[in-house]
PDB file of N, CA and C in Angstrom:
ATOM      1  N   MET A   1      26.592  21.258   7.766  1.00 83.00           N
ATOM      2  CA  MET A   1      25.446  21.585   7.937  1.00 83.00           C
ATOM      3  C   MET A   1      24.437  20.587   7.710  1.00 83.00           C
ATOM      4  N   PHE A   2      23.532  20.361   8.723  1.00 88.00           N
ATOM      5  CA  PHE A   2      22.398  19.610   8.695  1.00 88.00           C
ATOM      6  C   PHE A   2      21.116  20.096   8.559  1.00 88.00           C
ATOM      7  N   LEU A   3      20.353  19.717   7.659  1.00 91.00           N
ATOM      8  CA  LEU A   3      18.877  20.173   7.648  1.00 91.00           C
ATOM      9  C   LEU A   3      18.054  19.170   7.734  1.00 91.00           C
ATOM     10  N   LYS A   4      16.838  19.226   8.299  1.00 91.00           N
ATOM     11  CA  LYS A   4      15.920  18.248   8.760  1.00 91.00           C
ATOM     12  C   LYS A   4      14.565  18.885   8.045  1.00 91.00           C
ATOM     13  N   HIS A   5      14.069  18.165   7.181  1.00 91.00           N
ATOM     14  CA  HIS A   5      12.727  18.476   6.493  1.00 91.00           C
ATOM     15  C   HIS A   5      11.420  18.058   7.401  1.00 91.00           C
ATOM     16  N   GLN A   6      10.729  18.743   7.752  1.00 90.00           N
ATOM     17  CA  GLN A   6       9.534  18.531   8.666  1.00 90.00           C
ATOM     18  C   GLN A   6       8.571  18.311   7.761  1.00 90.00           C
ATOM     19  N   THR A   7       7.713  17.218   8.134  1.00 93.00           N
ATOM     20  CA  THR A   7       6.467  16.819   7.555  1.00 93.00           C
ATOM     21  C   THR A   7       5.466  16.674   8.235  1.00 93.00           C
ATOM     22  N   TYR A   8       4.258  16.694   7.832  1.00 90.00           N
ATOM     23  CA  TYR A   8       3.035  16.710   8.699  1.00 90.00           C
ATOM     24  C   TYR A   8       1.909  15.937   8.052  1.00 90.00           C
ATOM     25  N   GLN A   9       0.904  15.430   8.503  1.00 88.00           N
ATOM     26  CA  GLN A   9      -0.204  14.787   7.952  1.00 88.00           C
ATOM     27  C   GLN A   9      -1.593  15.423   8.586  1.00 88.00           C
ATOM     28  N   GLU A  10      -2.519  15.342   7.758  1.00 90.00           N
ATOM     29  CA  GLU A  10      -3.779  15.908   8.088  1.00 90.00           C
ATOM     30  C   GLU A  10      -4.739  14.438   7.919  1.00 90.00           C
ATOM     31  N   VAL A  11      -5.658  14.155   8.794  1.00 85.00           N
ATOM     32  CA  VAL A  11      -6.439  13.230   8.790  1.00 85.00           C
ATOM     33  C   VAL A  11      -7.913  13.818   9.026  1.00 85.00           C
ATOM     34  N   SER A  12      -8.869  13.222   8.144  1.00 86.00           N
ATOM     35  CA  SER A  12     -10.334  13.770   8.375  1.00 86.00           C
ATOM     36  C   SER A  12     -10.895  13.177   9.672  1.00 86.00           C
ATOM     37  N   GLU A  13     -12.091  13.592  10.011  1.00 81.00           N
ATOM     38  CA  GLU A  13     -12.595  12.928  11.019  1.00 81.00           C
ATOM     39  C   GLU A  13     -13.017  11.547  10.898  1.00 81.00           C
ATOM     40  N   GLU A  14     -13.456  11.353   9.792  1.00 84.00           N
ATOM     41  CA  GLU A  14     -13.866   9.756   9.275  1.00 84.00           C
ATOM     42  C   GLU A  14     -12.666   8.978   9.385  1.00 84.00           C
ATOM     43  N   GLY A  15     -11.408   9.604   8.871  1.00 84.00           N
ATOM     44  CA  GLY A  15     -10.202   8.809   8.717  1.00 84.00           C
ATOM     45  C   GLY A  15      -9.681   8.386  10.128  1.00 84.00           C
ATOM     46  N   ALA A  16      -9.737   9.630  10.850  1.00 81.00           N
ATOM     47  CA  ALA A  16      -9.298   9.319  12.335  1.00 81.00           C
ATOM     48  C   ALA A  16     -10.180   8.222  13.092  1.00 81.00           C
ATOM     49  N   ALA A  17     -11.637   8.223  12.932  1.00 80.00           N
ATOM     50  CA  ALA A  17     -12.287   7.136  13.450  1.00 80.00           C
ATOM     51  C   ALA A  17     -11.812   5.909  12.856  1.00 80.00           C
ATOM     52  N   LYS A  18     -11.501   5.592  11.618  1.00 83.00           N
ATOM     53  CA  LYS A  18     -11.056   4.416  11.243  1.00 83.00           C
ATOM     54  C   LYS A  18      -9.595   3.961  11.891  1.00 83.00           C
ATOM     55  N   LEU A  19      -8.797   5.004  11.893  1.00 85.00           N
ATOM     56  CA  LEU A  19      -7.295   4.654  12.338  1.00 85.00           C
ATOM     57  C   LEU A  19      -7.095   4.545  13.976  1.00 85.00           C
ATOM     58  N   GLU A  20      -8.211   5.028  14.653  1.00 84.00           N
ATOM     59  CA  GLU A  20      -8.056   5.047  15.908  1.00 84.00           C
ATOM     60  C   GLU A  20      -7.879   3.810  16.713  1.00 84.00           C
ATOM     61  N   PRO A  21      -8.542   2.786  16.547  1.00 84.00           N
ATOM     62  CA  PRO A  21      -8.496   1.476  17.125  1.00 84.00           C
ATOM     63  C   PRO A  21      -7.079   0.805  16.928  1.00 84.00           C
ATOM     64  N   TRP A  22      -6.527   1.058  15.746  1.00 87.00           N
ATOM     65  CA  TRP A  22      -5.178   0.462  15.299  1.00 87.00           C
ATOM     66  C   TRP A  22      -4.031   1.294  15.950  1.00 87.00           C
ATOM     67  N   ALA A  23      -4.278   2.724  15.927  1.00 87.00           N
ATOM     68  CA  ALA A  23      -3.085   3.512  16.525  1.00 87.00           C
ATOM     69  C   ALA A  23      -3.267   3.417  18.272  1.00 87.00           C
ATOM     70  N   THR A  24      -4.363   3.232  18.758  1.00 84.00           N
ATOM     71  CA  THR A  24      -4.328   3.004  20.176  1.00 84.00           C
ATOM     72  C   THR A  24      -3.655   1.507  20.585  1.00 84.00           C
ATOM     73  N   LYS A  25      -4.079   0.750  19.771  1.00 84.00           N
ATOM     74  CA  LYS A  25      -3.453  -0.642  20.042  1.00 84.00           C
ATOM     75  C   LYS A  25      -2.333  -0.816  20.003  1.00 84.00           C
ATOM     76  N   GLN A  26      -1.491  -0.177  18.889  1.00 88.00           N
ATOM     77  CA  GLN A  26      -0.284  -0.231  18.658  1.00 88.00           C
ATOM     78  C   GLN A  26       0.538   0.661  19.711  1.00 88.00           C
ATOM     79  N   SER A  27      -0.002   1.785  20.273  1.00 87.00           N
ATOM     80  CA  SER A  27       0.648   2.478  21.107  1.00 87.00           C
ATOM     81  C   SER A  27       0.466   1.530  22.786  1.00 87.00           C
ATOM     82  N   VAL A  28      -0.608   0.939  22.772  1.00 83.00           N
ATOM     83  CA  VAL A  28      -0.494  -0.029  24.030  1.00 83.00           C
ATOM     84  C   VAL A  28       0.603  -0.947  23.897  1.00 83.00           C
ATOM     85  N   LEU A  29       0.710  -1.699  22.762  1.00 85.00           N
ATOM     86  CA  LEU A  29       1.686  -2.748  22.570  1.00 85.00           C
ATOM     87  C   LEU A  29       3.227  -2.260  22.874  1.00 85.00           C
ATOM     88  N   GLU A  30       3.186  -0.943  22.468  1.00 89.00           N
ATOM     89  CA  GLU A  30       4.592  -0.295  22.683  1.00 89.00           C
ATOM     90  C   GLU A  30       4.830   0.406  23.916  1.00 89.00           C
ATOM     91  N   ARG A  31       3.720   0.236  24.731  1.00 85.00           N
ATOM     92  CA  ARG A  31       3.801   0.949  26.157  1.00 85.00           C
ATOM     93  C   ARG A  31       3.977   2.310  26.176  1.00 85.00           C
ATOM     94  N   LEU A  32       3.190   2.956  25.005  1.00 88.00           N
ATOM     95  CA  LEU A  32       3.166   4.372  24.980  1.00 88.00           C
ATOM     96  C   LEU A  32       1.934   4.951  25.556  1.00 88.00           C
ATOM     97  N   GLU A  33       1.744   4.871  26.713  1.00 84.00           N
ATOM     98  CA  GLU A  33       0.157   5.178  27.222  1.00 84.00           C
ATOM     99  C   GLU A  33      -0.252   6.689  26.932  1.00 84.00           C
ATOM    100  N   GLY A  34       0.568   7.502  26.905  1.00 85.00           N
ATOM    101  CA  GLY A  34       0.151   9.085  26.476  1.00 85.00           C
ATOM    102  C   GLY A  34      -0.276   8.901  24.973  1.00 85.00           C
ATOM    103  N   HIS A  35       0.491   8.170  24.158  1.00 87.00           N
ATOM    104  CA  HIS A  35       0.028   8.174  22.758  1.00 87.00           C
ATOM    105  C   HIS A  35      -1.253   7.382  22.673  1.00 87.00           C
ATOM    106  N   ALA A  36      -1.362   6.353  23.473  1.00 85.00           N
ATOM    107  CA  ALA A  36      -2.678   5.590  23.327  1.00 85.00           C
ATOM    108  C   ALA A  36      -3.985   6.450  23.771  1.00 85.00           C
ATOM    109  N   LYS A  37      -3.703   7.129  24.886  1.00 82.00           N
ATOM    110  CA  LYS A  37      -4.720   8.009  25.414  1.00 82.00           C
ATOM    111  C   LYS A  37      -5.138   9.009  24.371  1.00 82.00           C
ATOM    112  N   SER A  38      -4.115   9.681  23.777  1.00 82.00           N
ATOM    113  CA  SER A  38      -4.319  10.763  22.748  1.00 82.00           C
ATOM    114  C   SER A  38      -5.068  10.136  21.622  1.00 82.00           C
ATOM    115  N   SER A  39      -4.819   8.981  20.963  1.00 81.00           N
ATOM    116  CA  SER A  39      -5.400   8.539  19.832  1.00 81.00           C
ATOM    117  C   SER A  39      -6.782   8.041  20.237  1.00 81.00           C
ATOM    118  N   PHE A  40      -6.982   7.438  21.348  1.00 79.00           N
ATOM    119  CA  PHE A  40      -8.281   7.196  21.855  1.00 79.00           C
ATOM    120  C   PHE A  40      -9.264   8.264  22.050  1.00 79.00           C
ATOM    121  N   MET A  41      -8.802   9.349  22.649  1.00 77.00           N
ATOM    122  CA  MET A  41      -9.724  10.291  22.968  1.00 77.00           C
ATOM    123  C   MET A  41     -10.079  11.187  21.746  1.00 77.00           C
ATOM    124  N   ARG A  42      -9.418  10.946  20.532  1.00 75.00           N
ATOM    125  CA  ARG A  42      -9.660  11.800  19.339  1.00 75.00           C
ATOM    126  C   ARG A  42     -10.902  11.156  18.666  1.00 75.00           C
ATOM    127  N   ALA A  43     -11.221   9.945  18.954  1.00 73.00           N
ATOM    128  CA  ALA A  43     -12.408   9.318  18.403  1.00 73.00           C
ATOM    129  C   ALA A  43     -13.699   9.765  18.928  1.00 73.00           C
ATOM    130  N   PRO A  44     -14.648  10.415  18.281  1.00 68.00           N
ATOM    131  CA  PRO A  44     -15.973  10.911  18.859  1.00 68.00           C
ATOM    132  C   PRO A  44     -16.694  10.054  19.813  1.00 68.00           C
ATOM    133  N   GLU A  45     -16.724   8.734  19.435  1.00 72.00           N
ATOM    134  CA  GLU A  45     -17.428   7.922  20.237  1.00 72.00           C
ATOM    135  C   GLU A  45     -16.751   7.406  21.470  1.00 72.00           C
ATOM    136  N   ASN A  46     -15.538   7.885  21.696  1.00 65.00           N
ATOM    137  CA  ASN A  46     -14.715   7.251  22.886  1.00 65.00           C
ATOM    138  C   ASN A  46     -14.783   8.268  23.986  1.00 65.00           C
ATOM    139  N   GLU A  47     -14.905   8.031  25.238  1.00 55.00           N
ATOM    140  CA  GLU A  47     -14.723   9.086  26.151  1.00 55.00           C
ATOM    141  C   GLU A  47     -13.486   8.474  27.015  1.00 55.00           C
ATOM    142  N   LEU A  48     -12.652   9.599  27.335  1.00 50.00           N
ATOM    143  CA  LEU A  48     -11.272   9.154  27.964  1.00 50.00           C
ATOM    144  C   LEU A  48     -11.472   8.458  29.292  1.00 50.00           C
ATOM    145  N   ARG A  49     -12.520   8.687  30.125  1.00 53.00           N
ATOM    146  CA  ARG A  49     -12.504   8.058  31.357  1.00 53.00           C
ATOM    147  C   ARG A  49     -12.951   6.627  31.260  1.00 53.00           C
ATOM    148  N   GLU A  50     -13.287   6.151  29.987  1.00 56.00           N
ATOM    149  CA  GLU A  50     -13.547   4.668  29.873  1.00 56.00           C
ATOM    150  C   GLU A  50     -12.271   3.992  29.350  1.00 56.00           C
ATOM    151  N   TYR A  51     -11.315   4.682  29.042  1.00 59.00           N
ATOM    152  CA  TYR A  51     -10.092   4.041  28.473  1.00 59.00           C
ATOM    153  C   TYR A  51      -9.421   3.194  29.432  1.00 59.00           C
ATOM    154  N   ASP A  52      -9.005   1.886  29.022  1.00 63.00           N
ATOM    155  CA  ASP A  52      -8.424   0.943  29.877  1.00 63.00           C
ATOM    156  C   ASP A  52      -7.599   0.122  29.027  1.00 63.00           C
ATOM    157  N   SER A  53      -6.232   0.225  29.001  1.00 60.00           N
ATOM    158  CA  SER A  53      -5.271  -0.506  28.018  1.00 60.00           C
ATOM    159  C   SER A  53      -5.256  -1.832  28.170  1.00 60.00           C
ATOM    160  N   ALA A  54      -5.697  -2.353  29.463  1.00 63.00           N
ATOM    161  CA  ALA A  54      -5.534  -3.839  29.874  1.00 63.00           C
ATOM    162  C   ALA A  54      -6.748  -4.650  29.095  1.00 63.00           C
ATOM    163  N   THR A  55      -7.821  -3.948  28.837  1.00 62.00           N
ATOM    164  CA  THR A  55      -8.969  -4.669  28.149  1.00 62.00           C
ATOM    165  C   THR A  55      -9.056  -4.092  26.729  1.00 62.00           C
ATOM    166  N   TYR A  56      -8.265  -3.416  26.258  1.00 60.00           N
ATOM    167  CA  TYR A  56      -8.501  -2.723  24.894  1.00 60.00           C
ATOM    168  C   TYR A  56      -8.071  -3.969  23.823  1.00 60.00           C
ATOM    169  N   GLU A  57      -9.216  -4.082  22.751  1.00 60.00           N
ATOM    170  CA  GLU A  57      -9.022  -5.203  21.800  1.00 60.00           C
ATOM    171  C   GLU A  57      -9.150  -4.515  20.436  1.00 60.00           C
ATOM    172  N   LEU A  58      -8.447  -5.159  19.660  1.00 54.00           N
ATOM    173  CA  LEU A  58      -8.782  -4.727  18.136  1.00 54.00           C
ATOM    174  C   LEU A  58      -9.951  -5.203  17.646  1.00 54.00           C
ATOM    175  N   PRO A  59     -10.493  -4.236  16.925  1.00 53.00           N
ATOM    176  CA  PRO A  59     -11.804  -4.571  16.099  1.00 53.00           C
ATOM    177  C   PRO A  59     -11.731  -5.663  14.931  1.00 53.00           C
ATOM    178  N   ASP A  60     -12.612  -6.522  14.583  1.00 55.00           N
ATOM    179  CA  ASP A  60     -12.511  -7.324  13.559  1.00 55.00           C
ATOM    180  C   ASP A  60     -12.479  -6.533  12.229  1.00 55.00           C
ATOM    181  N   SER A  61     -11.782  -6.957  11.238  1.00 47.00           N
ATOM    182  CA  SER A  61     -11.679  -6.316   9.840  1.00 47.00           C
ATOM    183  C   SER A  61     -10.118  -6.148   9.485  1.00 47.00           C
TER     184      SER A  61
END
């Protein structure tokens, strides 16, 4: 018998805003466009219609 333990994580809005640029860029690098768009649109300052993976840059820091 095989059992898989499911895990989950919760992130605050502030945490999501800090993680979004990195999650989006990693998804772009891995060519996971759906994941990139999903992380991008979760940041309050981003609007999905402005998303362009070809010009997406990591922020400094």
